[in-house]
Short mmCIF file of C-alpha atoms in Angstrom, two decimals:
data_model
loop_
_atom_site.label_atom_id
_atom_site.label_comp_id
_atom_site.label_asym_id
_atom_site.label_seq_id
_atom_site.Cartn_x
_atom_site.Cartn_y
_atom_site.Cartn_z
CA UNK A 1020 -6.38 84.64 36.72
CA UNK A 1021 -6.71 86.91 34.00
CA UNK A 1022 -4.00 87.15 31.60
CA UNK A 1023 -4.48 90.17 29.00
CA UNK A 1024 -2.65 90.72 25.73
CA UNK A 1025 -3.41 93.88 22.79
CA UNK A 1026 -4.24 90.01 20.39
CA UNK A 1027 -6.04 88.11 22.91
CA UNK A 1028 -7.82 87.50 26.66
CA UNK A 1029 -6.70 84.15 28.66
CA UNK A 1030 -8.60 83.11 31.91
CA UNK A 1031 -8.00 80.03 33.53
CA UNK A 1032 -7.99 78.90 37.46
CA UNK A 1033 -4.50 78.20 39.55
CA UNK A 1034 -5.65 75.20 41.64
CA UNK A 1035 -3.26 74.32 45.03
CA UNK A 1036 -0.96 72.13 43.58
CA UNK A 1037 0.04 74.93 40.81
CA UNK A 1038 -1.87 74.01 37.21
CA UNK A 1039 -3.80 75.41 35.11
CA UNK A 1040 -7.92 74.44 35.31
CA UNK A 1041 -10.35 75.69 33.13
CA UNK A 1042 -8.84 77.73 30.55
CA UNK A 1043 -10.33 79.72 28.13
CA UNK A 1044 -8.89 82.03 25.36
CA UNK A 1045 -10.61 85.07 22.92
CA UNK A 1046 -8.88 87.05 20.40
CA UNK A 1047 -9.04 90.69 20.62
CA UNK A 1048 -8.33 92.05 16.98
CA UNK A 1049 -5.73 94.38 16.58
CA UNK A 1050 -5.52 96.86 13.70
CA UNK A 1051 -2.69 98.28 11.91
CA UNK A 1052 -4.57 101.50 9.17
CA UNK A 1053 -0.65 102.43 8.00
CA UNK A 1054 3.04 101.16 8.41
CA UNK A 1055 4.17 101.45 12.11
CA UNK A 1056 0.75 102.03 13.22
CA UNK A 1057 -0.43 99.12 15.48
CA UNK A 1058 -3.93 99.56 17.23
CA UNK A 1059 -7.09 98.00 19.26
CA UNK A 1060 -10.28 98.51 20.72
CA UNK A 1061 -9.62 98.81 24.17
CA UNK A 1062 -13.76 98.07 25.32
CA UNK A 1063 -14.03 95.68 23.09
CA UNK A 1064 -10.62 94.18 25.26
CA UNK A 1065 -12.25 94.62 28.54
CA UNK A 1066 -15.64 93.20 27.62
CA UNK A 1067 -13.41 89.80 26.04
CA UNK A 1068 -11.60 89.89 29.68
CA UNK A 1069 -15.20 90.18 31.21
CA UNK A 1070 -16.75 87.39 29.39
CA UNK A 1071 -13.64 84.93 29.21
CA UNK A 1072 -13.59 85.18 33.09
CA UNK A 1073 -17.14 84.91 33.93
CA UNK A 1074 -17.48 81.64 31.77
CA UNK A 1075 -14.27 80.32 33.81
CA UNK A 1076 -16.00 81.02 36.76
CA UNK A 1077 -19.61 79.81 35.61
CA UNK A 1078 -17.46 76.30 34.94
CA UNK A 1079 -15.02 76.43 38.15
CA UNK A 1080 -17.28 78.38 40.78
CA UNK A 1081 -15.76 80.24 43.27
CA UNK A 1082 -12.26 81.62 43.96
CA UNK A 1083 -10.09 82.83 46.43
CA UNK A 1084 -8.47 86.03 44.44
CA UNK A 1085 -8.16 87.32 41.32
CA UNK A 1086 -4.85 87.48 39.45
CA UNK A 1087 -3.63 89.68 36.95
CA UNK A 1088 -0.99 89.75 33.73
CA UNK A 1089 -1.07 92.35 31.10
CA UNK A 1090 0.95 93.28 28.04
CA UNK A 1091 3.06 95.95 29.80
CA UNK A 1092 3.43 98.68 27.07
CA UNK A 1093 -0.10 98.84 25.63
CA UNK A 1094 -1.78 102.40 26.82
CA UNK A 1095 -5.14 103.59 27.04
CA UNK A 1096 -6.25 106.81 28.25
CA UNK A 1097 -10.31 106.88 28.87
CA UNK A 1098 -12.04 110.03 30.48
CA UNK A 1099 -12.57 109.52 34.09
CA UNK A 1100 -16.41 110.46 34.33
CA UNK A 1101 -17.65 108.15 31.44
CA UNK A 1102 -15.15 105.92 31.48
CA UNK A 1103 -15.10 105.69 27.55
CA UNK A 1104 -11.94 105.61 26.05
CA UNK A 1105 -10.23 108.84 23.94
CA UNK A 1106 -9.24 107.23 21.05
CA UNK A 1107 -7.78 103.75 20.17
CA UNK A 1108 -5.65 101.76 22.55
CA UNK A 1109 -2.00 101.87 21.35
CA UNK A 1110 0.03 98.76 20.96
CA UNK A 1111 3.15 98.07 22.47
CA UNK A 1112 5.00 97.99 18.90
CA UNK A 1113 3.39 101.09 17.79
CA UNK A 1114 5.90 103.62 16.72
CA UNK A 1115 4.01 106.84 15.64
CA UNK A 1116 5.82 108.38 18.16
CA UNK A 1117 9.43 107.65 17.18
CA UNK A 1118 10.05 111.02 16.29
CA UNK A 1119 9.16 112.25 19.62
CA UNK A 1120 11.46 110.19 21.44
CA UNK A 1121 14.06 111.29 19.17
CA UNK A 1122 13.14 114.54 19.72
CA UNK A 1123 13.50 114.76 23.37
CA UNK A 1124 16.68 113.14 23.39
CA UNK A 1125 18.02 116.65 23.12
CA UNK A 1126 16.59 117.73 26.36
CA UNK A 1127 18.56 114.43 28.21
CA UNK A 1128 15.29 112.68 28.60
CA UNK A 1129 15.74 109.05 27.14
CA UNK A 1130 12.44 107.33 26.36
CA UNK A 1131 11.19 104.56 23.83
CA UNK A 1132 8.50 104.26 21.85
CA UNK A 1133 7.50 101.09 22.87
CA UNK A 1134 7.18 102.92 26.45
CA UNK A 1135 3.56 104.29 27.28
CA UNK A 1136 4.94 107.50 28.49
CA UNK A 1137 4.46 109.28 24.80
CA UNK A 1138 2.16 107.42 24.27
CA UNK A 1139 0.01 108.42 26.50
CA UNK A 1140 1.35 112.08 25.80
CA UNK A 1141 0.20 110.75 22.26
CA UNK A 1142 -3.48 110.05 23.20
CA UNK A 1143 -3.92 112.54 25.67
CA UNK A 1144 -3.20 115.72 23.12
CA UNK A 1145 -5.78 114.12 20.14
CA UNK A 1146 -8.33 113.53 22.74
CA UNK A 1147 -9.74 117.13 22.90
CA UNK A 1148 -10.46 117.00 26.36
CA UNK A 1149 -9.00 118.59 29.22
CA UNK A 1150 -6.26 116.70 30.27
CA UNK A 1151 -7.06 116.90 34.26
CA UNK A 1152 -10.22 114.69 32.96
CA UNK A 1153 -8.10 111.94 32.26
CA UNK A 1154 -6.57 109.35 33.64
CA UNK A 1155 -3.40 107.23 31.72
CA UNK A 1156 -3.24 103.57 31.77
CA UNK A 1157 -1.40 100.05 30.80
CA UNK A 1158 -3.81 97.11 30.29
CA UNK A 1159 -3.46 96.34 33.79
CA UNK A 1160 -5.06 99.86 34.53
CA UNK A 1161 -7.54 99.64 32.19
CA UNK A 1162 -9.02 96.02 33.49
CA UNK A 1163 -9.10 97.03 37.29
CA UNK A 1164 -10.89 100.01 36.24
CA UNK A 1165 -13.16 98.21 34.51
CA UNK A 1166 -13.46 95.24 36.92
CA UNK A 1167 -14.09 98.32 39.65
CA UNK A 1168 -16.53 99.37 38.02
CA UNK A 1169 -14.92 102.48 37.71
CA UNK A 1170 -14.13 103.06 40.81
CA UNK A 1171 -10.08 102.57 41.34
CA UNK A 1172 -7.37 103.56 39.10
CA UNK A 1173 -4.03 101.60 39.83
CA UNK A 1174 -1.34 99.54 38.61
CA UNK A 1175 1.52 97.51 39.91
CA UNK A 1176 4.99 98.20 40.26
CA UNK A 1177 6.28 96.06 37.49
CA UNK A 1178 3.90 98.23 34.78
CA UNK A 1179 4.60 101.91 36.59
CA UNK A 1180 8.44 100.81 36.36
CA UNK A 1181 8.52 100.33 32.43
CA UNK A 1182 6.34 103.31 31.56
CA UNK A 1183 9.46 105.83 31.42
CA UNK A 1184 7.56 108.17 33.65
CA UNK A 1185 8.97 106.74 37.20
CA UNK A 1186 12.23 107.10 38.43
CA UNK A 1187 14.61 104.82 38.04
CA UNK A 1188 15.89 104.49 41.52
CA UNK A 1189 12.87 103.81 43.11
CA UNK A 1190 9.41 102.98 42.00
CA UNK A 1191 7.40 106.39 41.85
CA UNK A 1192 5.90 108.22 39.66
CA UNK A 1193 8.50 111.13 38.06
CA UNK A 1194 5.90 114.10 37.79
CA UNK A 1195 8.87 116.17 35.93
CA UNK A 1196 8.93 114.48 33.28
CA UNK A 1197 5.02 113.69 33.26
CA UNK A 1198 4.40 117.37 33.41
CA UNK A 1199 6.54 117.85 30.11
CA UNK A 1200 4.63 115.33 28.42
CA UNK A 1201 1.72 116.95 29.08
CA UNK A 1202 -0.01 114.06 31.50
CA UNK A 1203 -1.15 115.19 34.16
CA UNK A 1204 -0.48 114.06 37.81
CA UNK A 1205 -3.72 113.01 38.45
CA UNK A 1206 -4.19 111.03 35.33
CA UNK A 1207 -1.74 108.60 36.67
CA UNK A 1208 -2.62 105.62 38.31
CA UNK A 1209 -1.99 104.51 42.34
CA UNK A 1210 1.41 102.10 42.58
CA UNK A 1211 1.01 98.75 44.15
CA UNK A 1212 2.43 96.21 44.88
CA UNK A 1213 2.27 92.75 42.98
CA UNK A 1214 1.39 90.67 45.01
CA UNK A 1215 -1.02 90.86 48.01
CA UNK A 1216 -5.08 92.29 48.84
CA UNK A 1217 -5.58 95.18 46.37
CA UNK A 1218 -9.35 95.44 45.73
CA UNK A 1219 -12.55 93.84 44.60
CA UNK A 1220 -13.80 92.93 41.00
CA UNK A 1221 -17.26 93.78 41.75
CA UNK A 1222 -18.15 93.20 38.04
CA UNK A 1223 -17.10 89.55 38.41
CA UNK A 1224 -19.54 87.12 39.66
CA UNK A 1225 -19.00 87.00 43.64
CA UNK A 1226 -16.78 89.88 43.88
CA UNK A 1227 -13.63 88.24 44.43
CA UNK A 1228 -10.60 90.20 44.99
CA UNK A 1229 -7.96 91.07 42.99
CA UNK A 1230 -4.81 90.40 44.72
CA UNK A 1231 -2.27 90.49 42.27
CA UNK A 1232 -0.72 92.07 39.53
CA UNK A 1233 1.89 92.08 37.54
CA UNK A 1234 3.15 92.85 33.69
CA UNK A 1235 3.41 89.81 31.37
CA UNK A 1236 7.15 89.06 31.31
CA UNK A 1237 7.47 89.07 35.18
CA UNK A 1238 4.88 87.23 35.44
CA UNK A 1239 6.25 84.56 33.16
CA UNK A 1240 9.21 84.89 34.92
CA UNK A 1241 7.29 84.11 39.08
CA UNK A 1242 5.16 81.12 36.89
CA UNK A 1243 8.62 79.75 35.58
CA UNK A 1244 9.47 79.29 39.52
CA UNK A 1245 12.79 81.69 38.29
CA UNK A 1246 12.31 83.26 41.37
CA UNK A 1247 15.56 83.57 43.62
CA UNK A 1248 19.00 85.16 43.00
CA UNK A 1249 20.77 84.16 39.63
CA UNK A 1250 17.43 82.54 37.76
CA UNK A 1251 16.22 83.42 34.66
CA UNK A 1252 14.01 82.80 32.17
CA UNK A 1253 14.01 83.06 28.42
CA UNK A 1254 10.34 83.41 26.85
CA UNK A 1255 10.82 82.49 23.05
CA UNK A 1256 6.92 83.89 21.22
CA UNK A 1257 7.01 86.30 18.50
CA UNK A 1258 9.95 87.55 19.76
CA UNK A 1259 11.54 86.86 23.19
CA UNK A 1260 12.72 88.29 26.26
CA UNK A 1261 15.28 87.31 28.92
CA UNK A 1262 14.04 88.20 32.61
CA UNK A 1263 16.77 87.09 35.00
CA UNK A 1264 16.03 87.62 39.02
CA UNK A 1265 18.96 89.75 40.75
CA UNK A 1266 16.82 89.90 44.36
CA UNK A 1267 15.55 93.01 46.82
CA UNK A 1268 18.23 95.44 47.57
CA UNK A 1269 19.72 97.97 45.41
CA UNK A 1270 18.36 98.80 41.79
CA UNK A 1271 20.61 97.94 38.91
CA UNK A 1272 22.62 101.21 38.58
CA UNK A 1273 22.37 101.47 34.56
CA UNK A 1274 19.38 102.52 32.86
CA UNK A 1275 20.85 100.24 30.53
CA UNK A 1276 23.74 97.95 31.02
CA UNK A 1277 26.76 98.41 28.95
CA UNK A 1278 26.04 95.15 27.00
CA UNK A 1279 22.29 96.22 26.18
CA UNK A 1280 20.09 95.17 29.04
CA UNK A 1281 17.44 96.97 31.00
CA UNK A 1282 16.75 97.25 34.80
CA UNK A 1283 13.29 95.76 35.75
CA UNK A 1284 10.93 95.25 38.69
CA UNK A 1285 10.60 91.79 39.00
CA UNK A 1286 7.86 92.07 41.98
CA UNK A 1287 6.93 93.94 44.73
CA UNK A 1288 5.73 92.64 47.77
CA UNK A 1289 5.12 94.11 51.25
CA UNK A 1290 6.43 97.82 49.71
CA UNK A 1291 10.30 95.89 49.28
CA UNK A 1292 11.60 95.61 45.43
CA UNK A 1293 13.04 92.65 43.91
CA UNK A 1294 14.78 94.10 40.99
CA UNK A 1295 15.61 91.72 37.85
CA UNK A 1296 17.44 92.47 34.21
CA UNK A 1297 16.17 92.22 31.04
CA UNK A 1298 17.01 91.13 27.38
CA UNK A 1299 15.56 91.55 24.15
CA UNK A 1300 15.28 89.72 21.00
CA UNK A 1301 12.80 91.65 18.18
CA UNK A 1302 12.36 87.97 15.66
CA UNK A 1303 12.01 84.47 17.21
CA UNK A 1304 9.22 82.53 16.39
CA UNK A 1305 8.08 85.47 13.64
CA UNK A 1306 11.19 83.57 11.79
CA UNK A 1307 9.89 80.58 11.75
CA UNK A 1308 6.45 81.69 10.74
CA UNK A 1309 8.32 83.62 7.86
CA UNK A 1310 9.09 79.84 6.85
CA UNK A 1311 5.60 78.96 6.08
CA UNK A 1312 4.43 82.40 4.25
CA UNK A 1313 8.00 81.25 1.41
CA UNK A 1314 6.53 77.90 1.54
CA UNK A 1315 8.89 76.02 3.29
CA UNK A 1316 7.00 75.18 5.62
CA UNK A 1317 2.77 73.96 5.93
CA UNK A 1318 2.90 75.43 9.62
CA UNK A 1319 5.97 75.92 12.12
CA UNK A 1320 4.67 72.96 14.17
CA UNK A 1321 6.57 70.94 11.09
CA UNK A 1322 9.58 72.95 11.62
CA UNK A 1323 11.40 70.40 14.35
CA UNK A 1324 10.40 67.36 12.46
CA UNK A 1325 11.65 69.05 9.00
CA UNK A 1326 14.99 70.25 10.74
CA UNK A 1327 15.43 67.20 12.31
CA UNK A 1328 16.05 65.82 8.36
CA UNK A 1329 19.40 66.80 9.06
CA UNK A 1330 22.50 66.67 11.02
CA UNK A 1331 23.65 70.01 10.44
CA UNK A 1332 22.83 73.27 8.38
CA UNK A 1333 25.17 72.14 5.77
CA UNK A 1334 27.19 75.63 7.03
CA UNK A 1335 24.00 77.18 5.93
CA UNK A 1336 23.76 80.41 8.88
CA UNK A 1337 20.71 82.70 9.65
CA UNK A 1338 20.40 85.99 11.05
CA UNK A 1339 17.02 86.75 12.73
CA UNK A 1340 16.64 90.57 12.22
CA UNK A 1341 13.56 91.36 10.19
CA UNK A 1342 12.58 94.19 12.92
CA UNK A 1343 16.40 94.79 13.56
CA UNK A 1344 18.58 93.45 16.79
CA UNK A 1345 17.69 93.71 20.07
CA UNK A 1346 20.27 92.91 23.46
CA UNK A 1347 23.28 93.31 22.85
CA UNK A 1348 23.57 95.28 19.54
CA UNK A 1349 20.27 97.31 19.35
CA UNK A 1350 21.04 97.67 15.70
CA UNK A 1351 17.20 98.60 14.20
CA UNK A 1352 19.32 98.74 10.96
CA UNK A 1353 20.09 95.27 10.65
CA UNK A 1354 18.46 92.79 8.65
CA UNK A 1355 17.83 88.81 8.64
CA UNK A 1356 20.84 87.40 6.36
CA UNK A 1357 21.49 84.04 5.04
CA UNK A 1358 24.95 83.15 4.60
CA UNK A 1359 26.59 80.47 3.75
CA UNK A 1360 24.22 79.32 1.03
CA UNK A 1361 25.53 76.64 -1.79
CA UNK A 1362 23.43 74.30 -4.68
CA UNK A 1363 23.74 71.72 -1.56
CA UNK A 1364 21.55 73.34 0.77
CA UNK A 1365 17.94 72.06 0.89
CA UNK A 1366 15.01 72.79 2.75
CA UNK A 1367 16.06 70.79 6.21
CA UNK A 1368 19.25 72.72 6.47
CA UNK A 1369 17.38 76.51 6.07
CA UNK A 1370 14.68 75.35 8.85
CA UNK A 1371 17.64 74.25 10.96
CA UNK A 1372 19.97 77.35 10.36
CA UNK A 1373 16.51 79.62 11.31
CA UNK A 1374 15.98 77.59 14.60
CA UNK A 1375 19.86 77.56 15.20
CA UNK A 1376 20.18 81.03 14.48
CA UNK A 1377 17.32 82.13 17.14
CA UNK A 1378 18.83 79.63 19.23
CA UNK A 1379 22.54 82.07 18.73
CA UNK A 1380 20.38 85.15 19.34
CA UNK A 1381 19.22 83.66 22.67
CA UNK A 1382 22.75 82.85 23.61
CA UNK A 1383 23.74 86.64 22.94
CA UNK A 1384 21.07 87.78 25.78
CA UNK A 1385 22.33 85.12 27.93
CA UNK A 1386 25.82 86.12 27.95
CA UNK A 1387 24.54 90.08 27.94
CA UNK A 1388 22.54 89.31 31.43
CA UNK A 1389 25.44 87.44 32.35
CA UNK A 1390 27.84 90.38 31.88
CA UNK A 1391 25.43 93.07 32.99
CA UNK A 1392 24.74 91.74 36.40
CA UNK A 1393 27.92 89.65 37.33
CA UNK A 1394 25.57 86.48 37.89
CA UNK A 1395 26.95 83.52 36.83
CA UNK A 1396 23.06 81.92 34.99
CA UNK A 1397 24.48 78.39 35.41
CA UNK A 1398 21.01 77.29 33.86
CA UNK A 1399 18.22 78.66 31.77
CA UNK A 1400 14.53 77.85 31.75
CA UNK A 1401 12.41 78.81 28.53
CA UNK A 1402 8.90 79.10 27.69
CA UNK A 1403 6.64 80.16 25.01
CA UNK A 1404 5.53 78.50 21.63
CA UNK A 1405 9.38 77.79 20.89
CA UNK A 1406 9.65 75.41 23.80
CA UNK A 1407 7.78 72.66 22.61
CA UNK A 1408 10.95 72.32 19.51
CA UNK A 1409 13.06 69.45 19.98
CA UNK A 1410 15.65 70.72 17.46
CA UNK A 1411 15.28 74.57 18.59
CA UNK A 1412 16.33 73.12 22.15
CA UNK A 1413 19.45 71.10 21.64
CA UNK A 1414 20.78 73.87 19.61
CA UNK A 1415 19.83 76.18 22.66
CA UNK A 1416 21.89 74.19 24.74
CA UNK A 1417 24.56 73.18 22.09
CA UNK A 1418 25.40 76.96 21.43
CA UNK A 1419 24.87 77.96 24.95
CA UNK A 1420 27.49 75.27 26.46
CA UNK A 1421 24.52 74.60 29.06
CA UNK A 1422 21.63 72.87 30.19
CA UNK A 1423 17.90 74.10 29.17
CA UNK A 1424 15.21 73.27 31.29
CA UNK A 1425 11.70 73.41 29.55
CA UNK A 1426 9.00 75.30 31.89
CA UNK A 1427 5.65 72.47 32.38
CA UNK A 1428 3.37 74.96 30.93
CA UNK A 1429 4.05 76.29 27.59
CA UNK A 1430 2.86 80.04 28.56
CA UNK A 1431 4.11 81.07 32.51
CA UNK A 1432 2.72 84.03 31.79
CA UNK A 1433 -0.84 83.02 33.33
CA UNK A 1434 0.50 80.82 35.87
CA UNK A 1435 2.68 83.38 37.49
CA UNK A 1436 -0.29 85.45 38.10
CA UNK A 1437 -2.15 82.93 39.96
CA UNK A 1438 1.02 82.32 42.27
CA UNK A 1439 1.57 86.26 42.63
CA UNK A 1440 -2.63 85.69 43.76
CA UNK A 1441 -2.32 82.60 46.30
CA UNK A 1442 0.91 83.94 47.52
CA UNK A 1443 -0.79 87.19 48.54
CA UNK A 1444 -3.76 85.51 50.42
CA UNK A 1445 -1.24 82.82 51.61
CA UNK A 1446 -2.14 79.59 49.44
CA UNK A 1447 1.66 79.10 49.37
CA UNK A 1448 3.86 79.92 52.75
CA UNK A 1449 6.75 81.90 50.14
CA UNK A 1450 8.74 82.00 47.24
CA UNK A 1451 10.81 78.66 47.82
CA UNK A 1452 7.10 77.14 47.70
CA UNK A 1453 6.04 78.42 44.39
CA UNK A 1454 10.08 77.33 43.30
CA UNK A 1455 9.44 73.95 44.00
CA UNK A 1456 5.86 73.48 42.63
CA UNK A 1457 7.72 74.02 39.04
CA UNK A 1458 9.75 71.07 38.17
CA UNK A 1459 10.75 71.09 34.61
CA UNK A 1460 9.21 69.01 31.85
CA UNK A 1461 12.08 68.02 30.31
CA UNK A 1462 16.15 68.94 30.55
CA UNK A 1463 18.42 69.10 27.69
CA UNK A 1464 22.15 69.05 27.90
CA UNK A 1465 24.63 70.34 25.53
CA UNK A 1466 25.01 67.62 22.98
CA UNK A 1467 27.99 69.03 20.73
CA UNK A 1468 29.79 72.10 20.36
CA UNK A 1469 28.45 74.87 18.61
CA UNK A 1470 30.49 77.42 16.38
CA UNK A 1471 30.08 80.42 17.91
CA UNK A 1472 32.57 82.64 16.09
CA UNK A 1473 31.42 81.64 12.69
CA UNK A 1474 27.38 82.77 13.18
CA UNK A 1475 29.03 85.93 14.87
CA UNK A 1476 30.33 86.76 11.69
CA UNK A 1477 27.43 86.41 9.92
CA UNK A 1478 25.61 88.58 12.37
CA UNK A 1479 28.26 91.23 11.82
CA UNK A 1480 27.61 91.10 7.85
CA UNK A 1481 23.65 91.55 8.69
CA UNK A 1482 24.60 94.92 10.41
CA UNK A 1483 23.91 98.11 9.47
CA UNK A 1484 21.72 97.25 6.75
CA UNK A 1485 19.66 100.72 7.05
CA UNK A 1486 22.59 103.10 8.19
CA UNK A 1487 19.90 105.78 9.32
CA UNK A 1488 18.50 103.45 11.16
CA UNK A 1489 21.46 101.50 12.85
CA UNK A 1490 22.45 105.01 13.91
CA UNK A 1491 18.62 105.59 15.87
CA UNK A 1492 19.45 104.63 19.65
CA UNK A 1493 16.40 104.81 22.78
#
């Protein structure tokens, strides 16, 4: 599998039993040249993807199929003959096109700028070519074209679903609103699905094909084994995001849920939709890193062991807001507060009221998803760089009332690929299969009660920090 990010390239091989082999990992610089602007190189992206994945299959010889994750809101847009890109690839928290989002909110058409539909619109109107030359892409776009040789332009239904140019009762592309943005129809790429023969990766040493395909949260959320009615998944990086599975059927009917949440695509397979919900959190591990750069902290691996130096914050609470607040508030005006502060507090109690207040901030998604789709989410399973923190999880399950179950791999991200592969060439007979290949590496029950009320009022005095701002909704 080939799991791609805007920072960095993973490869590794899925092997029957459902680990990880022969992993590899290259960064992939990113570059920010002013405030808000966040860029990369998108060949120099595809030729770390090449070269990461023929070295894992120099060391692990053949495979059956060829999976795929990708950083869902990255966008590239390359000219079709040469194949060379038209400018720089956008990242997904670029935000030079704010304005434009803002701006067609007056015409009823809601879009983000994390979304690659202006974007692209972005992209396409610098490039100085016509735009019937060009064709649009995620990540997942760009590396099939690239593994194709050039040759097939397509993405999954996960990717088209978050662009903000599809529909958002069914998974095609909207060519209205394309055609206002300027991107043209034939620009976009083909919709897949996720999982199941797509085509082959002739640049890859024995061709193998690429079977499936799906954006990087989903995919976390299929390697988690959260893959029936009522589970979800909580992926604590950088940030985090909630993906909860709601099952085929009907699409959620809010293109956001009263309580902040956003409809999603958790897979498609065989042309049927399994839809899913998703939450938001802009800080989570960022906070912790924030630690080290005041000097609290020599790296946040020392953050559980320094927390643990204490029973308690010492009332000490923290806000994690530096980019604003995601599900449920979506308050970009807020900002990361300490309250609660006296001459008693020391080091220990900060690093525990940062993890405890991420842990808060994962609570509020859980009981958003819980609201927003009427599922009860008896249980949660996390992943991601905060999952290896003792203290982080207790407090997880001390504010949540509920048990945590830690994911065996630290990143599902890559793993859910290489299920969404061997399920589409039948390595696994179905979803309850890939469920039970997952068993958690560790549980953690609630411990104590936490105080709820009191770090909701300190979130409340964080709000509305930036009134211009707090007042900015996509």
């Amino acid at each position: 599998m080939i799991d791609i990010g805007s920072t960095s390239v993973r490869t590794a091989v899925v092997d029957a039993s459902g680990h990880l082999r022969h992993t590899r990992r290259l960064p992939t610089p990113r570059r920010s040249p002013a405030p808000g602007l966040l860029e990369f190189d998108p060949v120099a992206l595809a030729d770390a993807a090449m070269t990461a994945a023929t070295a894992t299959l120099s060391e692990a010889g053949a495979v059956d199929a060829v999976g795929i994750a990708n950083q869902r809101a990255s966008t590239v847009v390359w000219d079709r003959a040469s194949g060379a890109p038209v400018g720089p690839g956008l990242g997904w928290q670029d935000l030079r096109t704010a304005l434009d989002c803002l701006s067609l909110q007056s015409e009823g058409l809601r879009l983000a700028p994390n979304q690659p539909a202006t974007k692209a619109a972005h992209l396409i109107g610098a490039a100085g070519a016509p735009p019937e030359r060009l064709c649009v892409g995620t990540l997942d776009s760009w590396l099939v074209w690239n593994l194709t040789g050039g040759t097939q332009h397509l993405t999954d239904a996960t990717n088209a679903a978050i662009t903000g140019l599809c529909h958002t009762d069914r998974v095609e592309w909207d060519h209205a609103v394309a055609e206002r943005l300027g991107i043209p129809a034939a620009g976009l790429p083909r919709i897949v699905d996720s999982s199941g023969p797509l085509v082959e990766a002739a640049a890859l040493p024995g061709s193998p094909l690429i079977v499936g395909v799906a954006g990087d949260q989903q995919a976390a959320l299929v390697g988690a084994g959260c893959v029936r009615r009522g589970d979800v998944k909580i992926t604590f990086g950088t940030g985090a995001t909630l993906d909860a599975c709601l099952g085929p059927g009907d699409p959620p009917a809010e293109v956001r849920g009263p309580t902040g949440t956003f409809p999603i695509v958790a897979w498609q397979q065989h042309g049927q939709v399994t839809w899913g919900i998703e939450a938001m959190m802009l800080s989570a591990g960022s906070c912790v890193a924030w630690l080290c750069e005041l000097g609290l902290l020599e790296d946040p691996g020392r953050s559980d062991a320094v927390a643990a130096g204490s029973l308690d914050s010492a009332g000490v609470r923290f806000v994690p807001a530096q980019m604003g607040l995601g599900t449920p508030d979506w308050d970009f005006g807020a900002r990361s507060a300490f309250t609660g502060l006296t001459t008693t507090a020391g080091t220990a109690h900060l690093v525990r009221a940062v993890l405890e207040g991420v842990a808060h901030r994962g609570v509020d998604m859980l009981e958003a998803a819980r609201a927003d789709s009427g599922l009860e989410l008896a249980e949660v399973v996390v992943d991601g760089g905060m999952s290896v923190n003792g203290t982080f999880l207790q407090a997880l399950a001390n504010a949540s009332g509920q048990c945590v179950r830690v994911a065996p791999e630290v990143e599902c991200t890559a793993l859910g690929a290489g299920y969404l592969a061997g399920l589409g060439i039948g390595a696994w007979d179905g979803w309850d299969e890939v469920a039970s290949l997952r068993a958690p590496t560790r549980t953690v029950e609630p411990c104590r009660q936490a105080d709820r009320a009191a770090w909701q009022e300190a979130k409340r005095r964080a709000a509305g920090w930036h009134p211009d701002l707090s007042a900015v909704s996509f």
